[in-house]
Short mmCIF file of C-alpha atoms in Angstrom, two decimals:
data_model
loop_
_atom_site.label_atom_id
_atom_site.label_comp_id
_atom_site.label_asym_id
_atom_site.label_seq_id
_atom_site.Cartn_x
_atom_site.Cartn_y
_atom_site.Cartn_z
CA UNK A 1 -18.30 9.13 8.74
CA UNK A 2 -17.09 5.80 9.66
CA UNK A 3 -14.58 5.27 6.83
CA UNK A 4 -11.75 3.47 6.98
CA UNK A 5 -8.77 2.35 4.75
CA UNK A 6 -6.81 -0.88 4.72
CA UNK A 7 -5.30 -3.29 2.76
CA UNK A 8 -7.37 -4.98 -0.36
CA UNK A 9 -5.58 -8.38 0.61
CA UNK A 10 -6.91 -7.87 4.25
CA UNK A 11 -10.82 -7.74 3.13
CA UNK A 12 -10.49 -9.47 -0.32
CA UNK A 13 -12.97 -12.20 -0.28
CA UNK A 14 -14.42 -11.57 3.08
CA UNK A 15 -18.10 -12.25 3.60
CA UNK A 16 -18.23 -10.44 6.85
CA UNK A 17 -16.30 -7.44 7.97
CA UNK A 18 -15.85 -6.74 12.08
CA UNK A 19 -13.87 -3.62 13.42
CA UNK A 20 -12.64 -2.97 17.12
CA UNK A 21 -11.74 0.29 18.22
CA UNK A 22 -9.16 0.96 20.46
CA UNK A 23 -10.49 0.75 24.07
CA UNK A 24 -13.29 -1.15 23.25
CA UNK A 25 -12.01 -4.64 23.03
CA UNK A 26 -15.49 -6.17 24.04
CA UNK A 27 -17.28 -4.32 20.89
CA UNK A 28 -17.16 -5.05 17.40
CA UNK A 29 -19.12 -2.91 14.33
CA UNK A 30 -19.89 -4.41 11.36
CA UNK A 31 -18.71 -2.92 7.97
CA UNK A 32 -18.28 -3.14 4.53
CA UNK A 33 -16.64 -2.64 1.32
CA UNK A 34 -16.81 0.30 -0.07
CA UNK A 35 -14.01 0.16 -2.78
CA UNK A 36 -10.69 -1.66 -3.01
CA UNK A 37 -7.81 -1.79 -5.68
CA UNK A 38 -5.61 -4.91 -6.18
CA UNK A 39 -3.16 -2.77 -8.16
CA UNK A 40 -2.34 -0.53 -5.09
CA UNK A 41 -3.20 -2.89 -2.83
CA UNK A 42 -5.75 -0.78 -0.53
CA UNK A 43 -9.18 -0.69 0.32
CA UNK A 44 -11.92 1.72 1.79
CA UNK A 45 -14.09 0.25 4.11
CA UNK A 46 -17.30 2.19 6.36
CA UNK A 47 -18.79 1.13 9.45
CA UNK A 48 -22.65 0.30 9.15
CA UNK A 49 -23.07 -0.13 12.59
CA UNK A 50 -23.93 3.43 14.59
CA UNK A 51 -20.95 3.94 16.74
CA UNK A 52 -22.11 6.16 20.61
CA UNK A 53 -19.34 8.59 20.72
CA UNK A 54 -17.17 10.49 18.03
CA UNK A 55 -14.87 8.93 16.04
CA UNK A 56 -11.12 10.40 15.54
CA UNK A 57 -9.67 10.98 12.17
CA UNK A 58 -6.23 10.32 11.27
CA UNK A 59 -4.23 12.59 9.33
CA UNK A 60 -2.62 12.10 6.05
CA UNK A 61 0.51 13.34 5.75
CA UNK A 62 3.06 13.35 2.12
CA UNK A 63 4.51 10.43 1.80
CA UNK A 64 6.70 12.10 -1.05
CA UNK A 65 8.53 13.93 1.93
CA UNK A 66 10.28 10.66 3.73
CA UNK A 67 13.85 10.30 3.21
CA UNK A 68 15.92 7.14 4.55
CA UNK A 69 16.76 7.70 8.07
CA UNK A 70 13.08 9.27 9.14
CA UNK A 71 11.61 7.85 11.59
CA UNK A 72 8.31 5.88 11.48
CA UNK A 73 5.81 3.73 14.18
CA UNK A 74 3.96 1.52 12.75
CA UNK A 75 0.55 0.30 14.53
CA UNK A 76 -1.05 -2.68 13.71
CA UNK A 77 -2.68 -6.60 15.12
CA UNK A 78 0.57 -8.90 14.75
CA UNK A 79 -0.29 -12.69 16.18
CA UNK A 80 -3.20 -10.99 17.08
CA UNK A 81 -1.91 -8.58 19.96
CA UNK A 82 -4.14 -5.84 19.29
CA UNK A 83 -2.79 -2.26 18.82
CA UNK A 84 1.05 -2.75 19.01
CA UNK A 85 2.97 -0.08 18.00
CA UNK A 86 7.19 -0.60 16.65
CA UNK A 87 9.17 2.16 15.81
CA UNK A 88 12.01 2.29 12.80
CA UNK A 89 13.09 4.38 10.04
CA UNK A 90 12.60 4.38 6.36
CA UNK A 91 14.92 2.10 5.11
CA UNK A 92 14.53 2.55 1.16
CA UNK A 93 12.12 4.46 -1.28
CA UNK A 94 10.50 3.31 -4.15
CA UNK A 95 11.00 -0.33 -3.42
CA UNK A 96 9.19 -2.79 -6.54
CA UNK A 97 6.40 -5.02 -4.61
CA UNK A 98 4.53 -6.86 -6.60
CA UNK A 99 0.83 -6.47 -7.02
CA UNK A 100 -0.43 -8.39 -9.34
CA UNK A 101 0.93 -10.89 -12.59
CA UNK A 102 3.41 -8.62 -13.98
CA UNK A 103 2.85 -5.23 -11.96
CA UNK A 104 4.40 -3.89 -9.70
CA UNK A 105 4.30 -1.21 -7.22
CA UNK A 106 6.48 1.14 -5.63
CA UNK A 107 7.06 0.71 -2.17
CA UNK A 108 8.41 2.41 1.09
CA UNK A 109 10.68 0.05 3.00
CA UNK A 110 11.18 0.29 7.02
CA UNK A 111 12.73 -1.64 9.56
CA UNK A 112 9.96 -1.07 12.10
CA UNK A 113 8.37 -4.20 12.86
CA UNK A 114 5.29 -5.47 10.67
CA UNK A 115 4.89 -9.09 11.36
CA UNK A 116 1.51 -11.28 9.72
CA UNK A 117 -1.52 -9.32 11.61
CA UNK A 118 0.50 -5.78 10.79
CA UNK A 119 -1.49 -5.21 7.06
CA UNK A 120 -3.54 -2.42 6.94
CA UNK A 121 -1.79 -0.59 9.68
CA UNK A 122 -0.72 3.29 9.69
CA UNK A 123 2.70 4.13 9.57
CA UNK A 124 3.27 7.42 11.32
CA UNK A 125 5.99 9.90 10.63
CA UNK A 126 6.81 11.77 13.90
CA UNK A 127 3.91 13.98 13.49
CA UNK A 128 1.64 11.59 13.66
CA UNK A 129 0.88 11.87 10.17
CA UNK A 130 -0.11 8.37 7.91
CA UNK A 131 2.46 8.31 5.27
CA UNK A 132 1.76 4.58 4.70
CA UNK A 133 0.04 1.48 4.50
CA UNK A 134 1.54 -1.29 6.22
CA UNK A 135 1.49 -4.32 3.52
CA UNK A 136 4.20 -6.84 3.21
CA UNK A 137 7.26 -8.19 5.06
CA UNK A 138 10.59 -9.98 3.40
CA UNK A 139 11.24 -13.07 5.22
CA UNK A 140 12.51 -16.52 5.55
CA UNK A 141 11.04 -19.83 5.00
CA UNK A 142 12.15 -20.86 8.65
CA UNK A 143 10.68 -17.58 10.61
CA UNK A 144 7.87 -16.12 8.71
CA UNK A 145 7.96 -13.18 10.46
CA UNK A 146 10.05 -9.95 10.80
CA UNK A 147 13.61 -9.62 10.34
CA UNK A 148 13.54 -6.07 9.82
CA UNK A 149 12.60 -5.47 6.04
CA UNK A 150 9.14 -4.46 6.02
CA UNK A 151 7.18 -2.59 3.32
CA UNK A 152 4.00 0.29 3.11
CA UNK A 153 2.30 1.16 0.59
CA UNK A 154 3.18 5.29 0.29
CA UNK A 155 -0.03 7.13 1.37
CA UNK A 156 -0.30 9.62 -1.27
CA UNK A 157 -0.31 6.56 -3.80
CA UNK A 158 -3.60 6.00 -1.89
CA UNK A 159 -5.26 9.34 -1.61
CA UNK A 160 -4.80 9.44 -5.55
CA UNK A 161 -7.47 7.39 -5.81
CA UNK A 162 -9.46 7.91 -3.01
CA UNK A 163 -12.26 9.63 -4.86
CA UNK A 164 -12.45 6.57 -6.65
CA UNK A 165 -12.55 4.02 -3.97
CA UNK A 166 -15.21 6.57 -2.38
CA UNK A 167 -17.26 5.45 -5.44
CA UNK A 168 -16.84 2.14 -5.38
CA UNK A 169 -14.68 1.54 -8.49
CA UNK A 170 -10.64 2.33 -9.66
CA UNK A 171 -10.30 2.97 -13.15
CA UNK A 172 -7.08 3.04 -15.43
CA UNK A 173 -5.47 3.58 -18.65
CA UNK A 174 -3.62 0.86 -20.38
CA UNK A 175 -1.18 1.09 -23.35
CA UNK A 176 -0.53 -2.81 -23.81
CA UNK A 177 3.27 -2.96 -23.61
CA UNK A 178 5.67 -4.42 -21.83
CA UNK A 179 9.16 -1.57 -21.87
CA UNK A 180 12.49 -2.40 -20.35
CA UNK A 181 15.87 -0.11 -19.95
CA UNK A 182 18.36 0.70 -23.18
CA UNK A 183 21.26 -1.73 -22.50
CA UNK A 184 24.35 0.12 -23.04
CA UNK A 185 25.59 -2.20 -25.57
CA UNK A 186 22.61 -1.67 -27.60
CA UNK A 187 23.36 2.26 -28.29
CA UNK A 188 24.94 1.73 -31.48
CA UNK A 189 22.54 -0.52 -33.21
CA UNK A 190 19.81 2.20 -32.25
CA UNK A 191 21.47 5.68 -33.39
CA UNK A 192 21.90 6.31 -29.96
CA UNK A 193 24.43 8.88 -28.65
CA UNK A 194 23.25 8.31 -25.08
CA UNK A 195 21.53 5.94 -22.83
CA UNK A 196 17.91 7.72 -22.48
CA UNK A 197 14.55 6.57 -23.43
CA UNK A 198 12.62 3.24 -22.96
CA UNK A 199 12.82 0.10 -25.39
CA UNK A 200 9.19 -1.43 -25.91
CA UNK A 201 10.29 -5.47 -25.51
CA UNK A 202 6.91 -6.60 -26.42
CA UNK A 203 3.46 -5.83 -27.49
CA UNK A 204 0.32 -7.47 -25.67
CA UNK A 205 -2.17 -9.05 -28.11
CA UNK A 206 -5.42 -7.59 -28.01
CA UNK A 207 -4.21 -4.49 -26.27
CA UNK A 208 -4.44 -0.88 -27.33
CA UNK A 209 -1.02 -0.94 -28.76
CA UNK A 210 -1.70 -2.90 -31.05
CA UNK A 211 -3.62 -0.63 -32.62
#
């Protein structure tokens, strides 16, 4: 059906969307928005021009099933050389990126590399299977590019709201606090016999929980 997903920071603000297909470097379809989510940092997109021949579909895989050590490919448009693949592993799980002013969210770290071009990418576990969103890279001020600590946004973190996106619109909950760990010298003046639980460090005015 012409849909595609991508990175919110790729299309954010765009007044004209153009895709390329593989193999047809001389085309380009038009497309737009059809939802996108700053918090998660994705987007769903659909072509509005008629495209001649059938159009593959990539498969989702579970992103919840990587492990350090897997190997990944990542495919993406770095410095503009169109449909280069790299190959790494998953360096960390559940790395903090963040999103927006005081959000964060939790990221899969590779060392396959995603240079400026690379967002809104697949990366592929072995199977073939998209088990992330190519978003971010850690760099230096001198290089600006890859030095192997690149990050994806996990793919089932996507398809959780892909119903959502389909409709044009993400939708949350929100409490209104800010919560940070139980310092272990802290215990005592909170009854505590063990470390466990969350300590709510501030309330945000005008928010739910202040009710």
């Amino acid at each position: 059906d012409g849909y595609i997903l991508t990175n919110n920071h790729v299309v954010e603000g765009a007044t004209k969307i153009e895709v390329g297909l593989y193999g047809e470097e001389d085309q380009v379809y038009q497309a737009r928005i059809v939802g996108r989510d700053q918090l998660t940092d994705s987007a769903l997109i659909q072509l509005t021009d008629k495209v001649g021949h059938p159009l593959p579909e990539a498969r989702l895989g579970d992103s919840t099933q990587m492990q350090p050590g897997d190997w990944v490919m990542a495919i993406g448009n770095p410095f503009n050389l169109s449909h280069t693949v790299s190959v790494g592993v998953i360096s960390a799980l559940g790395r903090p990126m963040q999103v927006a002013d005081g959000r964060f969210e939790d990221v899969l770290q590779t060392d396959a590399a995603i240079n400026p071009g690379n967002s809104g990418g697949p990366l592929l576990n072995l199977r073939g299977e998209v088990i992330g969103i190519n978003s971010a890279i850690y760099t230096d001020s001198a290089r600006g590019a890859n030095i192997g600590i690149g990050f994806a946004v996990p793919i089932n973190t996507v398809t959780e709201i892909l119903p959502q996106l389909e409709k044009g619109k993400v939708v949350r909950g929100r409490i209104g606090v800010n919560v940070r760990d139980v310092q272990r010298n802290a215990l005592a003046g909170f009854g505590l016999k063990e470390r466990k639980g969350a300590l709510v460090s501030e309330v945000i005015a005008n928010s739910p929980a202040v009710k």
